[in-house]
mmCIF file with all atom_site columns, C-alpha atoms in Angstrom:
data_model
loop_
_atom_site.group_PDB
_atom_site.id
_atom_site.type_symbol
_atom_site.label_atom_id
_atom_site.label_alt_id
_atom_site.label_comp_id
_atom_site.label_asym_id
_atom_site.label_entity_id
_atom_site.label_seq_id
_atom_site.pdbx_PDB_ins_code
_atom_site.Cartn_x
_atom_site.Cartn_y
_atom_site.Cartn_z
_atom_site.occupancy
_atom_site.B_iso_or_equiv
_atom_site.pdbx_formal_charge
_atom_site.auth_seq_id
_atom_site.auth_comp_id
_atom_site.auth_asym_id
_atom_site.auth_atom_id
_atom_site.pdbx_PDB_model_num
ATOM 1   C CA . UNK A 1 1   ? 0.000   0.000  0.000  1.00 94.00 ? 1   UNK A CA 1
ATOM 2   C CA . UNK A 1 2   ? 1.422   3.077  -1.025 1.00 98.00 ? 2   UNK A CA 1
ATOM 3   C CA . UNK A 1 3   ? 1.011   6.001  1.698  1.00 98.00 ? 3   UNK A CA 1
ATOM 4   C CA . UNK A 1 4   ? 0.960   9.576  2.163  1.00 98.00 ? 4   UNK A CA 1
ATOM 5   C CA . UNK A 1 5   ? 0.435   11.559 5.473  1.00 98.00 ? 5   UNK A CA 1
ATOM 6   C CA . UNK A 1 6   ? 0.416   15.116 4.829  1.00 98.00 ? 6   UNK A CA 1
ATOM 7   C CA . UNK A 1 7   ? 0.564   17.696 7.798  1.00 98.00 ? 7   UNK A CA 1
ATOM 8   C CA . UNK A 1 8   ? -0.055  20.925 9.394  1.00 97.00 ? 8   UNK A CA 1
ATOM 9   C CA . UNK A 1 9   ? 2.132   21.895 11.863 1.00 96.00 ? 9   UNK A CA 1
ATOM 10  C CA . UNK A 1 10  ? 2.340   25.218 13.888 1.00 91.00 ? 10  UNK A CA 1
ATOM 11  C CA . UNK A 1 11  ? 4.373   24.253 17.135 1.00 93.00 ? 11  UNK A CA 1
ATOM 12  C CA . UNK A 1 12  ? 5.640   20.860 16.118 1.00 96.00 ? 12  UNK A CA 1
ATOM 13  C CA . UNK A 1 13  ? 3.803   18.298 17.222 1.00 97.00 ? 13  UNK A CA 1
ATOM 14  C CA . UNK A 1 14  ? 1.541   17.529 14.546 1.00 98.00 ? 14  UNK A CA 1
ATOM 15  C CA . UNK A 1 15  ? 4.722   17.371 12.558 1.00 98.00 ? 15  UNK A CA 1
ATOM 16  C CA . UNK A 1 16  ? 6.231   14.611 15.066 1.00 98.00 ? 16  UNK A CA 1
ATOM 17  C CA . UNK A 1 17  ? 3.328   12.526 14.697 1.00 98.00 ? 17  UNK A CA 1
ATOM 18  C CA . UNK A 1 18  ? 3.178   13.002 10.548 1.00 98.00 ? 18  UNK A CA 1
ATOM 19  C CA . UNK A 1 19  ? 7.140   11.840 10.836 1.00 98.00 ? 19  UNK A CA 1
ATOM 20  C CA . UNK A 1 20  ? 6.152   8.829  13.327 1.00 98.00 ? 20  UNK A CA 1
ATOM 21  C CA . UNK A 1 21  ? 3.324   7.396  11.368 1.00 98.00 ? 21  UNK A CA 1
ATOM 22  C CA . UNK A 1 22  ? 5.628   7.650  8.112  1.00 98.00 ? 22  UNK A CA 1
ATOM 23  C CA . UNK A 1 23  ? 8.305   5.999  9.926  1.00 98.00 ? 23  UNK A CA 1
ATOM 24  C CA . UNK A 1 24  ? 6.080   3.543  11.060 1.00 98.00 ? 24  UNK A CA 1
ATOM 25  C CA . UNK A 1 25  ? 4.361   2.545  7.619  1.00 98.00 ? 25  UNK A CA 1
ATOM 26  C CA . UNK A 1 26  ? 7.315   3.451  5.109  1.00 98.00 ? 26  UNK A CA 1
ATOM 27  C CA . UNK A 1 27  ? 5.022   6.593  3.663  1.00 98.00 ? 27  UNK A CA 1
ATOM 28  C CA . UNK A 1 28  ? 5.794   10.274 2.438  1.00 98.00 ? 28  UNK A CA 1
ATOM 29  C CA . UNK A 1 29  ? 5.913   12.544 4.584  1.00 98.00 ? 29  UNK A CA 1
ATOM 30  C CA . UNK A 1 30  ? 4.874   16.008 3.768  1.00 98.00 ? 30  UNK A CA 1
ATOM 31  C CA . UNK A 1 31  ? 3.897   19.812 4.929  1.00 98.00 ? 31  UNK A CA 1
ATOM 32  C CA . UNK A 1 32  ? 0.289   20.544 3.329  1.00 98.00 ? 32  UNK A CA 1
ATOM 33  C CA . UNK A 1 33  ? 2.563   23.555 1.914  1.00 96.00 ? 33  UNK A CA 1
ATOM 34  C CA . UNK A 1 34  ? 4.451   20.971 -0.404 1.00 96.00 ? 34  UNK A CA 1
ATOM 35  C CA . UNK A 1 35  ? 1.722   18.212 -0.789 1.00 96.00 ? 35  UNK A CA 1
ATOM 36  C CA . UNK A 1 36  ? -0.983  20.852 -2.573 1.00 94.00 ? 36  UNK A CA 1
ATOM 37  C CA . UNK A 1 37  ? 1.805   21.194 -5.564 1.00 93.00 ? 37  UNK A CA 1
ATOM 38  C CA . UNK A 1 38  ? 2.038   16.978 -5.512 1.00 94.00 ? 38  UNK A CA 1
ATOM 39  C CA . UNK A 1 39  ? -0.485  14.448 -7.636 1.00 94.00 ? 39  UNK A CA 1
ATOM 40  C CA . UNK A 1 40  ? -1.879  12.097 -5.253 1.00 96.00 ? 40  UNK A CA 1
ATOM 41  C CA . UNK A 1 41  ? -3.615  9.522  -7.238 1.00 95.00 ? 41  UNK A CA 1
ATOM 42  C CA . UNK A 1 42  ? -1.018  6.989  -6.980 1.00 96.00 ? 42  UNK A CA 1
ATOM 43  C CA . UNK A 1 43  ? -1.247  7.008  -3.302 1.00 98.00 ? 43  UNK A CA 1
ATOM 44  C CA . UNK A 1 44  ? -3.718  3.813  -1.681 1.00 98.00 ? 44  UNK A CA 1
ATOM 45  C CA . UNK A 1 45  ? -3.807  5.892  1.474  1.00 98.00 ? 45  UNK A CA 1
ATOM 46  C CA . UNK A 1 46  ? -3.775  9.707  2.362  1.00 98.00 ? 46  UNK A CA 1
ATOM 47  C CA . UNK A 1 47  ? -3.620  10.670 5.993  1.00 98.00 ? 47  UNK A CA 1
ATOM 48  C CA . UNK A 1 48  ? -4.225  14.341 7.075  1.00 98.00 ? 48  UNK A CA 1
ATOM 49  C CA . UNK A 1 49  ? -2.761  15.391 10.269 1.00 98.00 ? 49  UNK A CA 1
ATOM 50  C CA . UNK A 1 50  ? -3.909  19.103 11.953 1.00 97.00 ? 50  UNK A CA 1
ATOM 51  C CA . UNK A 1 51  ? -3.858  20.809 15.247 1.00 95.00 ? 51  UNK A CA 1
ATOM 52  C CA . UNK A 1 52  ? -7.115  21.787 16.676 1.00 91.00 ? 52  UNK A CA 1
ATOM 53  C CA . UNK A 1 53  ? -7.855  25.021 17.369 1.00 82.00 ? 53  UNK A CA 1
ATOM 54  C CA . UNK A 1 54  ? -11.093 25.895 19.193 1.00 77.00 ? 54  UNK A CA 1
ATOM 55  C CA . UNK A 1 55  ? -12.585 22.754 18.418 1.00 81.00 ? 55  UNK A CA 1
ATOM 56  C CA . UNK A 1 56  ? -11.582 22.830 14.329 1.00 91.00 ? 56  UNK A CA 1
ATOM 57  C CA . UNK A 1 57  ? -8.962  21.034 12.866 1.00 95.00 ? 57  UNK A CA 1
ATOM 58  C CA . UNK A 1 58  ? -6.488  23.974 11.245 1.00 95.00 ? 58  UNK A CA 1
ATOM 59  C CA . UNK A 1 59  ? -6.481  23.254 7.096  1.00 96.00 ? 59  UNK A CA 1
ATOM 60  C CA . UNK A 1 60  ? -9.169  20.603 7.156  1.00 97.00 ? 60  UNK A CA 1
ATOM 61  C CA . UNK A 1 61  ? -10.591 22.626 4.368  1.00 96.00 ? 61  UNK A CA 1
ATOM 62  C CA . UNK A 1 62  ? -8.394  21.871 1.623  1.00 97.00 ? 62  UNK A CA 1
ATOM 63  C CA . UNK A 1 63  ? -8.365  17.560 2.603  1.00 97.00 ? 63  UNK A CA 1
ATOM 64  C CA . UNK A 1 64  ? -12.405 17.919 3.226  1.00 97.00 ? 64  UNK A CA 1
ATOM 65  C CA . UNK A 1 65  ? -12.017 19.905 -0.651 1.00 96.00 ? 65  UNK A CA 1
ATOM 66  C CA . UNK A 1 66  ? -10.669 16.436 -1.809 1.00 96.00 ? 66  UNK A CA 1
ATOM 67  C CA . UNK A 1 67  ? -12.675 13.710 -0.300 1.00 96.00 ? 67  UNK A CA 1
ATOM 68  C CA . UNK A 1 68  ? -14.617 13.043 -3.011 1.00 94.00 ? 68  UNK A CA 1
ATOM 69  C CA . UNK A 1 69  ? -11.905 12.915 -5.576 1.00 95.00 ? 69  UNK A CA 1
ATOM 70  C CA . UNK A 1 70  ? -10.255 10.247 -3.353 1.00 96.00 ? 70  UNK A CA 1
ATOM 71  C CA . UNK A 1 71  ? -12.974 8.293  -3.460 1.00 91.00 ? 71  UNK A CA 1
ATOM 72  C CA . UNK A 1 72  ? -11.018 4.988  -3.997 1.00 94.00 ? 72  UNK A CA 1
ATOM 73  C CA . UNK A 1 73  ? -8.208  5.634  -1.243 1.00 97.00 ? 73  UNK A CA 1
ATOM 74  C CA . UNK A 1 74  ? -8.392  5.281  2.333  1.00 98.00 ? 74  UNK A CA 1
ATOM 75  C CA . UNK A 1 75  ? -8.864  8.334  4.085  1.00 98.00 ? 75  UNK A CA 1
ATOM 76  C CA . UNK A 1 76  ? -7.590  9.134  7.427  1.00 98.00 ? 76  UNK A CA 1
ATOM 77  C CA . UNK A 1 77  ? -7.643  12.479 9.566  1.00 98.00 ? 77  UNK A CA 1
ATOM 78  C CA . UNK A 1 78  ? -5.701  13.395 12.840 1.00 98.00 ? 78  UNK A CA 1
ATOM 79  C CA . UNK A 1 79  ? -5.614  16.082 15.206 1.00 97.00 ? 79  UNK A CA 1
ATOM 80  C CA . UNK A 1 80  ? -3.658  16.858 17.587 1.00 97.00 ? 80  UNK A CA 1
ATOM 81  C CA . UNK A 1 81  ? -4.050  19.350 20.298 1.00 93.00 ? 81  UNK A CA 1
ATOM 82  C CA . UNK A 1 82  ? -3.745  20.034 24.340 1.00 89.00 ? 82  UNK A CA 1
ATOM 83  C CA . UNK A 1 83  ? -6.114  18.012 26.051 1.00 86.00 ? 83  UNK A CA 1
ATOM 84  C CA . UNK A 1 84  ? -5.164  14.581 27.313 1.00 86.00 ? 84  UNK A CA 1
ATOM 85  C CA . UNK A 1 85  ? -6.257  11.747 25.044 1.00 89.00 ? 85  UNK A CA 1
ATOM 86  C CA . UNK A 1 86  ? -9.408  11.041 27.995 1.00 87.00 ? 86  UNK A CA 1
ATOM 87  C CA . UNK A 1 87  ? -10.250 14.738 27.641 1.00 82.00 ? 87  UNK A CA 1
ATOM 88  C CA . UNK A 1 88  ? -14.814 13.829 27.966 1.00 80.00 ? 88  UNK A CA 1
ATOM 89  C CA . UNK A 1 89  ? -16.094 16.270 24.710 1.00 85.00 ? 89  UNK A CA 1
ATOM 90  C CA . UNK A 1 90  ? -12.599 15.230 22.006 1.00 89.00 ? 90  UNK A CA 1
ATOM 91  C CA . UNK A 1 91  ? -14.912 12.782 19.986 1.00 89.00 ? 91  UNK A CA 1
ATOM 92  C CA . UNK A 1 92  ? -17.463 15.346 19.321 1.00 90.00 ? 92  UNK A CA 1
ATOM 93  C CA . UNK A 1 93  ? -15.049 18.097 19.098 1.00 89.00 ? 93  UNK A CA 1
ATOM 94  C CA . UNK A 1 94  ? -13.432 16.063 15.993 1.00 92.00 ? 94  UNK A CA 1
ATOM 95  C CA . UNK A 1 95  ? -16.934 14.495 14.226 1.00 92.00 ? 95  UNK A CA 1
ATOM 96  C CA . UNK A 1 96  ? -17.984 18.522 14.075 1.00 94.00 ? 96  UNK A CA 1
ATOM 97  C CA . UNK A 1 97  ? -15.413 18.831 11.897 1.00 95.00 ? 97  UNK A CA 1
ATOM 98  C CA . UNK A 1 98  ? -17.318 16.451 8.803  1.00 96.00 ? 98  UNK A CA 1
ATOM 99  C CA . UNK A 1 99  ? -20.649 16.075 7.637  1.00 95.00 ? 99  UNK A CA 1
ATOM 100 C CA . UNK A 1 100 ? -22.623 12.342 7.602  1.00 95.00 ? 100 UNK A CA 1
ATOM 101 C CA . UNK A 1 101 ? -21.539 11.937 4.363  1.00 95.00 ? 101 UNK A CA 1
ATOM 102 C CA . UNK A 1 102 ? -17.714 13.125 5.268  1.00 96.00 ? 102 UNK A CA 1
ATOM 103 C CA . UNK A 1 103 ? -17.436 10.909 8.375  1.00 95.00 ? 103 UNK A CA 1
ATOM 104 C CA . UNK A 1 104 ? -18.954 7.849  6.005  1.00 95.00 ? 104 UNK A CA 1
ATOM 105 C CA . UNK A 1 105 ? -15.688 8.096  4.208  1.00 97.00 ? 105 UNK A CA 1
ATOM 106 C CA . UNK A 1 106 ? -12.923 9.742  6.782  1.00 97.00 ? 106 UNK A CA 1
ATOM 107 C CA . UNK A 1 107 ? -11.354 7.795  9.789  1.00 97.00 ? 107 UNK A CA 1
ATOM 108 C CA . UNK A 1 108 ? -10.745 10.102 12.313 1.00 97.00 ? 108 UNK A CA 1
ATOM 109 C CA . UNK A 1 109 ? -7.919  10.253 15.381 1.00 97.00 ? 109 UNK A CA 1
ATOM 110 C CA . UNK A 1 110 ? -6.963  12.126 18.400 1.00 97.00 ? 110 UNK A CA 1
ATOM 111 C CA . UNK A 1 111 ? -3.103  12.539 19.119 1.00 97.00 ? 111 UNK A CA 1
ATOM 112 C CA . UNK A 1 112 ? -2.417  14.207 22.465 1.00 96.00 ? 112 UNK A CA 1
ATOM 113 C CA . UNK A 1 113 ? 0.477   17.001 21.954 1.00 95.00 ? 113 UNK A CA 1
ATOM 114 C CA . UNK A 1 114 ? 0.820   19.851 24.219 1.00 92.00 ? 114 UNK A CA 1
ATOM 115 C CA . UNK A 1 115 ? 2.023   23.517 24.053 1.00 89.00 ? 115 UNK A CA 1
ATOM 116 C CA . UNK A 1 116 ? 4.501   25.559 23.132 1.00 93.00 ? 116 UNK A CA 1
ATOM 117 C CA . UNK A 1 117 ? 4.376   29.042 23.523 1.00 91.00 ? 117 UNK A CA 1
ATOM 118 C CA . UNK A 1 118 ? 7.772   29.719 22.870 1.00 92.00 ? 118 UNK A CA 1
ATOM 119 C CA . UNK A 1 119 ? 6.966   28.703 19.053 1.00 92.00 ? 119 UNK A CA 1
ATOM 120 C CA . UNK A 1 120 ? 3.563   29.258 19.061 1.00 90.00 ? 120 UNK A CA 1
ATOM 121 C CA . UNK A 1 121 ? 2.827   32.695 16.733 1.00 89.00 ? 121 UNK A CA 1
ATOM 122 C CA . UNK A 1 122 ? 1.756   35.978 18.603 1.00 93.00 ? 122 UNK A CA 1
ATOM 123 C CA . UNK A 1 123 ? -2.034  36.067 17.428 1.00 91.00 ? 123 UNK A CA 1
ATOM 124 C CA . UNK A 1 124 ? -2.597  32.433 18.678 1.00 87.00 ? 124 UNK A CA 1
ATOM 125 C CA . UNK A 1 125 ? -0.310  33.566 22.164 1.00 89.00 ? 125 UNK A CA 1
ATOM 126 C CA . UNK A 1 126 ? -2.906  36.276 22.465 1.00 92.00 ? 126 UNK A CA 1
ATOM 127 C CA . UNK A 1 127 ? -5.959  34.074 21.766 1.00 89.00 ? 127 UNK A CA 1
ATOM 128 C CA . UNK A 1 128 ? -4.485  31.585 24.571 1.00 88.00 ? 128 UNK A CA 1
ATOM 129 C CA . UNK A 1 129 ? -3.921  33.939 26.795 1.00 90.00 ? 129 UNK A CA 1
ATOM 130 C CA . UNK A 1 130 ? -7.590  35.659 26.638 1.00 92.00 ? 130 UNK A CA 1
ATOM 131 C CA . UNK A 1 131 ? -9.061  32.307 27.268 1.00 89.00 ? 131 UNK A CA 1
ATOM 132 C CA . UNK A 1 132 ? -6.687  31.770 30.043 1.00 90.00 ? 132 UNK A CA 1
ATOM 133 C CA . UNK A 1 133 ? -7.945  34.899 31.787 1.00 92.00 ? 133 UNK A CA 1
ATOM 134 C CA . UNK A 1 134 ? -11.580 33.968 30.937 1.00 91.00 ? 134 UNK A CA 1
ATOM 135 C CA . UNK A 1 135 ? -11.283 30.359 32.091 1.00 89.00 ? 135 UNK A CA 1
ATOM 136 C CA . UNK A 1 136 ? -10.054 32.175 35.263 1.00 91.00 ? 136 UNK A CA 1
ATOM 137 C CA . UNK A 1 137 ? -12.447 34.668 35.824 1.00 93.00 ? 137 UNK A CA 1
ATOM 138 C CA . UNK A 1 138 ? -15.514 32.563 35.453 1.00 91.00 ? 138 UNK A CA 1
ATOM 139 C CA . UNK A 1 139 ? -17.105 32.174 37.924 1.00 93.00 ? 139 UNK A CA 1
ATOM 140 C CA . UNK A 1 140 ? -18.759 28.669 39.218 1.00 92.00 ? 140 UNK A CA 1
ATOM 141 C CA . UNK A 1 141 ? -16.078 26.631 37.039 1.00 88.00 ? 141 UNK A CA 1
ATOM 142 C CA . UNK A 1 142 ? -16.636 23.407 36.882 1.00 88.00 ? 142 UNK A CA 1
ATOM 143 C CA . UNK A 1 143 ? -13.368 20.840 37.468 1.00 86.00 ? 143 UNK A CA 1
ATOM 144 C CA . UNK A 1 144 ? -12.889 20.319 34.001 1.00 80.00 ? 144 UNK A CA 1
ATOM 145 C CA . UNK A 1 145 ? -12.531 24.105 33.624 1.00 82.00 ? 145 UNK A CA 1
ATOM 146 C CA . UNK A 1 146 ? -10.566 24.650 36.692 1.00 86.00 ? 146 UNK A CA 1
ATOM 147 C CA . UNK A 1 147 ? -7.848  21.828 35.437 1.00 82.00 ? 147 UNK A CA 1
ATOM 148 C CA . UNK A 1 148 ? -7.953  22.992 31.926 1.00 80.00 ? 148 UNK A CA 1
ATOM 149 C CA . UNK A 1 149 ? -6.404  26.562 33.410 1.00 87.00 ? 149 UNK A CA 1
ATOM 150 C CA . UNK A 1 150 ? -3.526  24.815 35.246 1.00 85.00 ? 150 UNK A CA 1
ATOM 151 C CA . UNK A 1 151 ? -3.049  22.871 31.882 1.00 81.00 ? 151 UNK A CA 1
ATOM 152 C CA . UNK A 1 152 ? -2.696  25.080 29.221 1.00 85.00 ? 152 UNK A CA 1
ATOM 153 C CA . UNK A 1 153 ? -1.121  27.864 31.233 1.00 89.00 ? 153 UNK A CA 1
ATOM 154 C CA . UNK A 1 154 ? 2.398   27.323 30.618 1.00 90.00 ? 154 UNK A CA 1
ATOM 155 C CA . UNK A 1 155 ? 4.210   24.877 27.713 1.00 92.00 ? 155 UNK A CA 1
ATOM 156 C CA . UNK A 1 156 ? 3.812   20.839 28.384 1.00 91.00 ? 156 UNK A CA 1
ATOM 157 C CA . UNK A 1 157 ? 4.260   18.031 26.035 1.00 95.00 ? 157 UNK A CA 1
ATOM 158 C CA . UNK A 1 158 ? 2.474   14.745 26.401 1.00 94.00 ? 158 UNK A CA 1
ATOM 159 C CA . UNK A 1 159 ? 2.711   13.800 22.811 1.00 97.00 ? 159 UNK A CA 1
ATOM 160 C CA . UNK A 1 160 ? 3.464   9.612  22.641 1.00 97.00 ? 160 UNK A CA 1
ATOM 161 C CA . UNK A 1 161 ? 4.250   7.309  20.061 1.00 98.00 ? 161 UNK A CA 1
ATOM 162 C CA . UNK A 1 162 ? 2.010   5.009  21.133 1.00 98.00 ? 162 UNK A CA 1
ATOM 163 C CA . UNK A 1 163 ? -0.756  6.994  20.193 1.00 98.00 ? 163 UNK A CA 1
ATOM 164 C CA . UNK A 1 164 ? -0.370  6.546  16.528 1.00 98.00 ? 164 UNK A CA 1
ATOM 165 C CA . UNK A 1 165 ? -1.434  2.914  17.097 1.00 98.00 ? 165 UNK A CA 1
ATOM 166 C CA . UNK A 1 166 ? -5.192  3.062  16.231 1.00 98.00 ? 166 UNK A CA 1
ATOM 167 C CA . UNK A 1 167 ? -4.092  4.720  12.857 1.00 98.00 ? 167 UNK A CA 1
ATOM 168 C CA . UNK A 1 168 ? -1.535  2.300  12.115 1.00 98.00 ? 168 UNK A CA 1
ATOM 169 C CA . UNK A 1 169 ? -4.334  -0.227 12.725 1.00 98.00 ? 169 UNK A CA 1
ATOM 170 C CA . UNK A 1 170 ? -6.609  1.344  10.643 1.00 98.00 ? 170 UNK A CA 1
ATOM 171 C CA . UNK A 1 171 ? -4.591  1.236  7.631  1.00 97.00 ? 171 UNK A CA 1
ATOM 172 C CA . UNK A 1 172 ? -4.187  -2.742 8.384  1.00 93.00 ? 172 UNK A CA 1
ATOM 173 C CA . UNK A 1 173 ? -8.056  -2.871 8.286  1.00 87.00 ? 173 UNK A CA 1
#
């Protein structure tokens, strides 16, 4: 089977995981940047890999653009993001991201990354630190919120190989 996983990265770790599942499964590796100049159709398998943002997956646009032009390929979509991979509302976060028809087609995954404000870019810096200070000034927060401030407040990685597992598995299937 002839793979591609193509990637968005803004901080890195949707990057790592792109490199790990393409070490893992002998595919190309590439940034969305590169891949949009690149003919796909002798690929078997094309795997999309984003960071979420609010809730959205950041460039889902241009792989939900070609879903139905890859008709005949398996399709796979990850995000990665901040929460912990047992974070309660990720699976509902991620199916917002298709339509029925979209998630009849797509296999989607959750990759648990982290932070880094140090290469994260100023308007997104901003945007994290607003919520911070909302998340903090709310008032009757529930745990989830409270934990979610002591989280994201500062850089943290808990990005894992072993979460690339269910997507190598799905390309067995």
């Amino acid at each position: 089977m002839k793979i591609i996983v193509i990637y968005n990265s803004q901080t890195g770790f949707t990057k790592r995981y792109a490199e790990w599942i393409a070490e893992a499964t002998g595919a190309d590796c590439l940034a969305l940047s590169a891949a949009k100049a690149k003919n796909l159709a002798d690929y078997d398998a094309i795997i999309f890999g984003g960071w979420a943002c609010a809730g959205n997956i950041s460039k889902i646009g241009w792989f939900k653009s070609n879903i139905d032009k890859w008709a005949n390929k398996k399709l796979i979509a990850f995000c990665v993001g901040g929460c912990p991979i047992d974070y309660p509302e990720i699976e509902s976060a991620l199916k917002q991201n298709f339509n029925e028809s979209e998630l009849e087609k797509v296999n989607i995954f959750y990759c648990p990354g982290g932070f880094n404000y140090e290469k994260m870019s100023t308007p997104y810096k901003l945007m994290m630190k607003m919520f911070i200070k909302h998340l903090r000034q709310k008032k009757n927060k529930s745990e989830t919120e409270m934990e979610m401030v002591k989280i994201i407040s500062s850089s943290y990685d808990i990005s894992d190989k072993k979460y690339i597992e269910p997507i190598l598995q799905c390309l067995k299937k």
